[in-house]
Amino acid sequence: MPRDPEIKEAAVVLECRGIVKRFGGVTAVDGISLEIRAGRVTAILGPSGSGKSTLLRCLNFLEVPDAGKVLFEGVEVHARDRALDGLRSRVGMVFQQFNLFPHMRVWENVALGPRVIRKVPREEARLLSLGLLERVGLSDKADAHPLELSGGQQQRAAIARALAMEPAALLFDEPTSALDPELTGEVLAVMRALAAEGMTMAVVTHEVAFARAVAHEVVLMDAGRVVERGPPSQVIDAPSNERAARFFSKPGA
Ligand SMILES: Nc1ncnc2c1ncn2[C@@H]1O[C@H](COP(=O)(O)OP(=O)(O)O)[C@@H](O)[C@H]1O
Ligand SMILES: [Mg+2]
């Protein structure tokens, strides 16, 4: 995939400035500023407990930050206002545990957002859903229930569900961490195809090889802070920072 080395030129879709989030005595996110740029993949890496999920959740207000700002398409978002509805409906999230509704068919899971939020009629939403399931390689599973699917298939259905809202950006929180290694590849392949089509994505992941191959920018977090950021060729392969060098020298990295 061609990657523009000038990562700073694309428009900023989603941005946070000086985000702080505390849980009791723990400062999970300690003053992070980040820009998610149009058509770019931002990979967020770091050890367990470094605040990656909390940062992602602050970006779409699943957690309300204690300090700092979130801007979506240049407009500051506050809890309980209309800008938040726009952010919620147009920034999709894909979770480690898929979070599909088990009692609904796969196509119904995908069609739910458009039907409820965008008031798309049932048949139109069904056709939209079938098209998206084809895109993630699940045409034959449209009428199945989620628990009849493998983890990799469930995660691909969850990606189709996020795409159904025609998102301005997609946020992924360790989308392959709950999967057996042989199922990880099929999910990463779908994500790689989305990236190649120009989808704006922020991806929390432990898949260093994926970040190296697909991300335009890598952000390394530790203890609630960004310790290094830049293109993968720099952050992963030639880190200037001692903490980053240690993280990427681990076996498997
Ligand atoms: N809801 C919560 N309540 C209390 N502590 C939390 C909560 N969510 C996260 N934390 C704490 O915040 C820190 C960062 O967690 P998290 O964002 O989940 O890190 P990561 O995703 O990098 O593993 C950890 O110390 C974690 O225990
Ligand atoms: Mg996490």
Coordinates of C-alpha atoms and ligand atoms in Angstrom, one line a residue:
M1 CA 0.0 0.0 0.0
P2 CA 1.5 3.4 -0.9
R3 CA 1.9 5.6 2.1
D4 CA 2.4 9.3 1.9
P5 CA 5.4 10.2 4.1
E6 CA 3.9 13.6 4.7
I7 CA 1.4 12.4 7.3
K8 CA 0.7 15.9 8.4
E9 CA -1.1 17.1 5.3
A10 CA -4.4 15.2 5.5
A11 CA -7.3 16.9 7.2
V12 CA -7.9 16.2 10.9
V13 CA -11.1 14.2 11.4
L14 CA -10.9 13.6 15.1
E15 CA -8.6 15.2 17.6
C16 CA -8.0 15.4 21.3
R17 CA -5.9 17.9 23.2
G18 CA -4.5 17.5 26.6
I19 CA -6.8 14.6 27.6
V20 CA -6.6 13.6 31.2
K21 CA -8.7 10.7 32.7
R22 CA -8.4 9.5 36.2
F23 CA -10.0 6.5 38.0
G24 CA -9.7 7.1 41.7
G25 CA -6.0 7.4 42.4
V26 CA -4.9 6.1 38.9
T27 CA -4.2 8.5 36.1
A28 CA -5.1 6.3 33.1
V29 CA -4.5 9.1 30.5
D30 CA -2.1 11.8 31.5
G31 CA -2.3 14.7 29.1
I32 CA -2.5 13.2 25.5
S33 CA -3.0 15.2 22.3
L34 CA -3.6 13.2 19.1
E35 CA -4.9 13.9 15.6
I36 CA -6.7 11.2 13.6
R37 CA -6.2 12.3 10.0
A38 CA -8.5 11.5 7.0
G39 CA -7.5 8.4 5.1
R40 CA -4.8 7.6 7.5
V41 CA -4.2 4.7 9.9
T42 CA -3.0 5.6 13.4
A43 CA -1.7 2.6 15.3
I44 CA -1.7 3.0 19.1
L45 CA 0.7 0.6 20.9
G46 CA 1.9 0.2 24.4
P47 CA 2.1 -2.2 27.3
S48 CA -1.1 -3.4 29.1
G49 CA -2.4 -0.8 31.4
S50 CA -0.8 2.1 29.6
G51 CA -4.1 3.8 28.9
K52 CA -4.7 2.8 25.3
S53 CA -8.4 1.8 25.8
T54 CA -9.1 4.7 28.0
L55 CA -7.7 7.1 25.4
L56 CA -9.8 5.5 22.7
R57 CA -12.9 5.6 24.9
C58 CA -12.3 9.3 25.6
L59 CA -12.1 10.0 21.9
N60 CA -15.8 9.0 21.5
F61 CA -16.9 9.9 25.0
L62 CA -17.5 6.4 26.2
E63 CA -15.4 7.9 29.0
V64 CA -15.8 11.6 29.8
P65 CA -12.3 13.1 30.2
D66 CA -11.4 15.0 33.4
A67 CA -9.5 17.6 31.4
G68 CA -8.8 18.4 27.8
K69 CA -10.8 18.7 24.6
V70 CA -12.1 16.4 21.9
L71 CA -12.8 17.9 18.5
F72 CA -14.8 16.1 15.8
E73 CA -14.5 17.7 12.3
G74 CA -13.2 20.8 14.0
V75 CA -16.0 21.2 16.5
E76 CA -15.4 20.8 20.2
V77 CA -17.6 18.0 21.6
H78 CA -19.0 18.1 25.1
A79 CA -21.0 15.5 27.1
R80 CA -24.7 15.8 26.4
D81 CA -24.7 18.0 23.4
R82 CA -25.6 17.7 19.7
A83 CA -22.0 17.5 18.6
L84 CA -21.8 14.4 20.7
D85 CA -24.6 12.8 18.8
G86 CA -22.8 13.5 15.5
L87 CA -19.6 12.0 17.0
R88 CA -21.4 8.9 18.3
S89 CA -23.2 8.2 15.0
R90 CA -20.2 8.9 12.7
V91 CA -17.3 7.5 14.6
G92 CA -17.5 3.7 14.7
M93 CA -16.0 1.5 17.3
V94 CA -14.8 -2.1 17.1
F95 CA -14.2 -3.9 20.4
Q96 CA -12.1 -6.8 21.4
Q97 CA -15.2 -8.8 22.4
F98 CA -17.3 -8.0 19.3
N99 CA -20.4 -7.0 21.3
L100 CA -22.9 -8.4 18.7
F101 CA -26.5 -9.0 19.9
P102 CA -26.7 -12.8 20.2
H103 CA -30.5 -12.9 19.7
M104 CA -30.4 -11.1 16.3
R105 CA -29.3 -12.5 13.0
V106 CA -26.0 -11.3 11.6
W107 CA -27.6 -9.1 9.0
E108 CA -30.0 -7.6 11.6
N109 CA -27.0 -6.7 13.8
V110 CA -25.5 -4.9 10.9
A111 CA -28.8 -3.2 9.9
L112 CA -29.7 -2.1 13.4
G113 CA -27.8 1.2 13.5
P114 CA -29.0 2.4 10.1
R115 CA -32.6 1.4 11.0
V116 CA -32.7 3.0 14.4
I117 CA -30.5 6.0 14.0
R118 CA -30.8 6.9 10.4
K119 CA -34.4 5.6 10.0
V120 CA -33.5 3.5 7.0
P121 CA -36.5 1.2 6.0
R122 CA -36.1 -2.4 6.9
E123 CA -35.6 -3.8 3.3
E124 CA -33.2 -1.1 2.3
A125 CA -31.2 -1.7 5.5
R126 CA -31.2 -5.4 4.8
L127 CA -29.7 -4.8 1.3
L128 CA -27.2 -2.4 2.8
S129 CA -26.3 -5.0 5.3
L130 CA -25.9 -7.8 2.7
G131 CA -23.6 -5.6 0.7
L132 CA -21.4 -4.9 3.7
L133 CA -21.3 -8.6 4.7
E134 CA -20.1 -9.4 1.2
R135 CA -17.4 -6.8 1.6
V136 CA -16.1 -8.6 4.8
G137 CA -16.5 -12.1 3.2
L138 CA -19.6 -13.1 5.2
S139 CA -22.3 -13.3 2.6
D140 CA -23.1 -16.9 3.6
K141 CA -23.6 -16.0 7.3
A142 CA -26.2 -13.2 6.9
D143 CA -29.0 -15.3 8.4
A144 CA -26.9 -17.0 11.1
H145 CA -26.8 -15.9 14.7
P146 CA -23.5 -14.6 16.1
L147 CA -22.8 -17.5 18.3
E148 CA -22.9 -19.8 15.3
L149 CA -19.8 -17.9 13.9
S150 CA -16.2 -18.2 14.7
G151 CA -14.5 -15.4 16.6
G152 CA -12.9 -14.1 13.4
Q153 CA -16.3 -14.2 11.6
Q154 CA -18.0 -12.4 14.5
Q155 CA -15.3 -9.7 14.4
R156 CA -15.8 -9.2 10.7
A157 CA -19.5 -8.9 11.3
A158 CA -18.8 -6.3 13.9
I159 CA -16.7 -4.4 11.4
A160 CA -19.6 -4.6 8.9
R161 CA -21.8 -3.2 11.6
A162 CA -19.5 -0.3 12.2
L163 CA -19.3 0.4 8.4
A164 CA -23.1 0.5 8.2
M165 CA -23.1 3.9 9.8
E166 CA -20.9 5.2 7.0
P167 CA -18.4 6.3 9.6
A168 CA -16.0 9.3 9.2
A169 CA -13.6 7.3 11.3
L170 CA -13.3 3.8 12.8
L171 CA -11.7 3.2 16.2
F172 CA -10.5 -0.4 16.9
D173 CA -9.6 -1.5 20.4
E174 CA -7.4 -4.7 20.2
P175 CA -9.7 -6.2 17.5
T176 CA -7.8 -9.4 17.3
S177 CA -6.7 -10.0 20.9
A178 CA -9.6 -12.3 21.7
L179 CA -9.0 -14.5 18.6
D180 CA -7.0 -17.6 18.1
P181 CA -3.9 -16.9 16.0
E182 CA -5.3 -18.6 12.9
L183 CA -8.4 -16.3 13.0
T184 CA -6.4 -13.1 13.5
G185 CA -5.2 -13.0 9.9
E186 CA -8.7 -12.9 8.4
V187 CA -9.6 -9.9 10.5
L188 CA -6.4 -8.1 9.8
A189 CA -6.9 -8.7 6.1
V190 CA -10.3 -6.9 6.3
M191 CA -8.7 -4.0 8.1
R192 CA -5.9 -3.9 5.6
A193 CA -8.4 -3.7 2.8
L194 CA -10.3 -0.9 4.5
A195 CA -7.0 1.0 5.0
A196 CA -6.2 0.6 1.3
E197 CA -9.7 2.0 0.4
G198 CA -8.8 5.1 2.5
M199 CA -10.8 4.5 5.6
T200 CA -9.7 6.8 8.5
M201 CA -8.8 4.4 11.4
A202 CA -7.2 4.5 14.8
V203 CA -6.2 1.0 15.9
V204 CA -5.1 -0.1 19.3
T205 CA -3.2 -3.3 18.7
H206 CA -0.4 -5.6 19.8
E207 CA 0.2 -6.6 16.1
V208 CA 3.5 -4.9 15.5
A209 CA 3.8 -6.4 12.0
F210 CA 0.4 -5.0 11.1
A211 CA 1.3 -1.6 12.4
R212 CA 4.5 -1.6 10.5
A213 CA 2.8 -2.7 7.3
V214 CA -0.4 -0.6 7.4
A215 CA -0.1 2.4 9.8
H216 CA 0.9 5.9 8.6
E217 CA 1.6 6.9 12.2
V218 CA 2.5 4.8 15.2
V219 CA 1.8 6.2 18.7
L220 CA 3.6 4.4 21.6
M221 CA 2.0 4.9 25.0
D222 CA 3.4 4.2 28.4
A223 CA 1.9 5.1 31.8
G224 CA -0.8 7.3 30.3
R225 CA 1.6 9.3 28.1
V226 CA 2.8 9.3 24.5
V227 CA 6.5 8.3 24.7
E228 CA 7.1 8.3 20.9
R229 CA 5.2 8.9 17.7
G230 CA 5.9 9.0 14.0
P231 CA 6.0 6.8 11.0
P232 CA 6.6 3.1 11.7
S233 CA 10.0 3.1 10.0
Q234 CA 11.1 5.5 12.8
V235 CA 9.1 4.5 15.9
I236 CA 9.3 0.7 15.4
D237 CA 12.5 0.2 13.4
A238 CA 14.7 3.0 14.6
P239 CA 13.3 4.3 17.9
S240 CA 15.2 7.2 19.4
N241 CA 13.6 6.8 22.8
E242 CA 14.9 4.1 25.2
R243 CA 11.4 3.1 26.3
A244 CA 10.4 2.6 22.7
A245 CA 13.5 0.6 21.9
R246 CA 12.8 -1.7 24.9
F247 CA 9.1 -2.2 23.9
F248 CA 9.9 -3.1 20.3
S249 CA 12.9 -5.3 21.1
K250 CA 10.6 -7.8 22.9
P251 CA 10.3 -11.2 21.3
G252 CA 7.5 -11.2 18.8
A253 CA 7.7 -7.5 18.1
Ligands
LIG1 N1 -13.2 1.8 34.6 C1 -12.1 1.8 35.3 N2 -12.0 1.9 36.6 C2 -10.9 1.9 37.3 N3 -9.7 1.8 36.7 C3 -9.6 1.8 35.4 C4 -10.8 1.7 34.6 N4 -10.5 1.6 33.3 C5 -9.1 1.6 33.2 N5 -8.6 1.7 34.5 C6 -7.2 1.7 34.9 O1 -6.6 2.7 34.0 C7 -5.3 2.3 33.6 C8 -5.3 2.2 32.1 O2 -6.2 1.2 31.6 P1 -6.5 0.9 30.1 O3 -6.9 2.2 29.4 O4 -7.5 -0.2 30.1 O5 -5.1 0.4 29.5 P2 -4.7 -0.4 28.3 O6 -5.9 -0.4 27.3 O7 -3.5 0.2 27.7 O8 -4.4 -1.8 28.8 C9 -5.1 0.9 34.2 O9 -4.3 1.1 35.4 C10 -6.5 0.4 34.5 O10 -6.5 -0.4 35.6
MG2 MG -7.0 -2.0 26.6

